Coordinates of C-alpha atoms in Angstrom, one line a residue:
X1 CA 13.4 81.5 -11.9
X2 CA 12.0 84.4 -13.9
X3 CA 12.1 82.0 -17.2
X4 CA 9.1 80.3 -15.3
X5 CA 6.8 83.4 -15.5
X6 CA 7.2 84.3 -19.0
X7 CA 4.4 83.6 -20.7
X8 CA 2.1 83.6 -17.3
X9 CA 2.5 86.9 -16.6
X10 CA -1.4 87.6 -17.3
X11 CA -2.7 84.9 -16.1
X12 CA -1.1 85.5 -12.5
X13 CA -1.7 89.0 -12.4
X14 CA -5.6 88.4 -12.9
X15 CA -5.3 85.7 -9.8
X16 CA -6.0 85.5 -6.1
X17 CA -2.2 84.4 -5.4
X18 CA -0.2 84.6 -8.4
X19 CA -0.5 89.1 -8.4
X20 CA 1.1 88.5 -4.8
X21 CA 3.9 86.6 -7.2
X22 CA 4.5 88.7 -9.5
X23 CA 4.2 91.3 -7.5
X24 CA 6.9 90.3 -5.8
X25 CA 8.7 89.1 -8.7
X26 CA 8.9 92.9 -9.4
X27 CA 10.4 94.0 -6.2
X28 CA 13.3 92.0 -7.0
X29 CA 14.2 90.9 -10.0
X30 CA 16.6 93.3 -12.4
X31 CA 14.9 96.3 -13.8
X32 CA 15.8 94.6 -18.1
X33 CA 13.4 91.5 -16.4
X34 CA 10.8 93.7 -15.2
X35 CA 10.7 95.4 -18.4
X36 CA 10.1 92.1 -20.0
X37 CA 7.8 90.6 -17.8
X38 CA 5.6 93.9 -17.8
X39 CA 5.0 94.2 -21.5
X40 CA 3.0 90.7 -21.3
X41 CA 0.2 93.2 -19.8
X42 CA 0.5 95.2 -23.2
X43 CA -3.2 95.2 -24.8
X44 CA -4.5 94.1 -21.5
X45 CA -3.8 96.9 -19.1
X46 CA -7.0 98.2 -18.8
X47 CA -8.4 94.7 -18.2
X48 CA -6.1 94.2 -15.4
X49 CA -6.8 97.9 -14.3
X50 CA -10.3 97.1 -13.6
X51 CA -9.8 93.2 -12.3
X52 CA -10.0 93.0 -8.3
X53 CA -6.4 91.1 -8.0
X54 CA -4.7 92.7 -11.4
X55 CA -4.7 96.0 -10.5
X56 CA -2.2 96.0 -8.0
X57 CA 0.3 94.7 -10.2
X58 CA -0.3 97.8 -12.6
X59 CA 0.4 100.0 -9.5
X60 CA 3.6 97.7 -8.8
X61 CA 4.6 98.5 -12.5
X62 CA 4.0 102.2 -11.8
X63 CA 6.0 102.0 -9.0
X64 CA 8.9 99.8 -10.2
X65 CA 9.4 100.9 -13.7
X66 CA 11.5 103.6 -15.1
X67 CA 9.1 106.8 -15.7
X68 CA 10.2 105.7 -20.1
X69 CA 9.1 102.2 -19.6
X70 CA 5.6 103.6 -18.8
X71 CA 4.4 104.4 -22.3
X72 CA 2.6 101.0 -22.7
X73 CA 0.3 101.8 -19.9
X74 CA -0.4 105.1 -20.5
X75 CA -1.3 104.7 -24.3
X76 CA -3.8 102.2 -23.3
X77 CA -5.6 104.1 -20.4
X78 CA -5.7 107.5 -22.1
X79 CA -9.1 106.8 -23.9
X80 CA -10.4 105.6 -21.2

C-alpha cells in the first residue's frame, strides 16, 4: 500500500482529500515508512506550512515522528 504514495507525498499533502490520506497513512503505517514518506516534504515544509490542506500533515509529522526525525522541519522553518 505505502509503495503507492511514494513519490505523491507532496502532491497529496497540498490537496483537499489526499492530507486526510496521508494523514492517515501516518497514523498507521510503521514509524521506518513514516520516516520515508515524510522526507518527501524536505525543501517544501514551509510551503506546506502555509498551504490551507498541507499544514495539517506537518502537524501529523510533529506528532508522529520521533523528536530526531524532526531536524528536516525545523532547519527549514528556523529563518522563517
Amino acid at each position: 500500500l505505502v509503495e503507492h504514495f511514494r513519490g505523491s507525498v507532496l502532491r497529496l499533502t497540498t490537496d483537499k482529500h489526499g492530507c486526510r490520506v496521508v494523514q492517515g497513512l501516518f497514523e498507521v503505517i510503521p514509524q521506518d515508512l513514516r520516516l520515508q514518506l515524510a522526507s518527501e516534504l524536505s525543501g517544501h515544509v514551509l510551503e506546506c506550512v502555509q498551504h490551507m490542506h498541507g499544514n495539517f500533515v506537518v502537524q501529523q509529522c510533529i506528532k508522529t515522528l520521533p523528536q530526531n526525525a524532526l531536524g528536516f522541519l525545523v532547519e527549514e522553518l528556523e529563518h522563517v
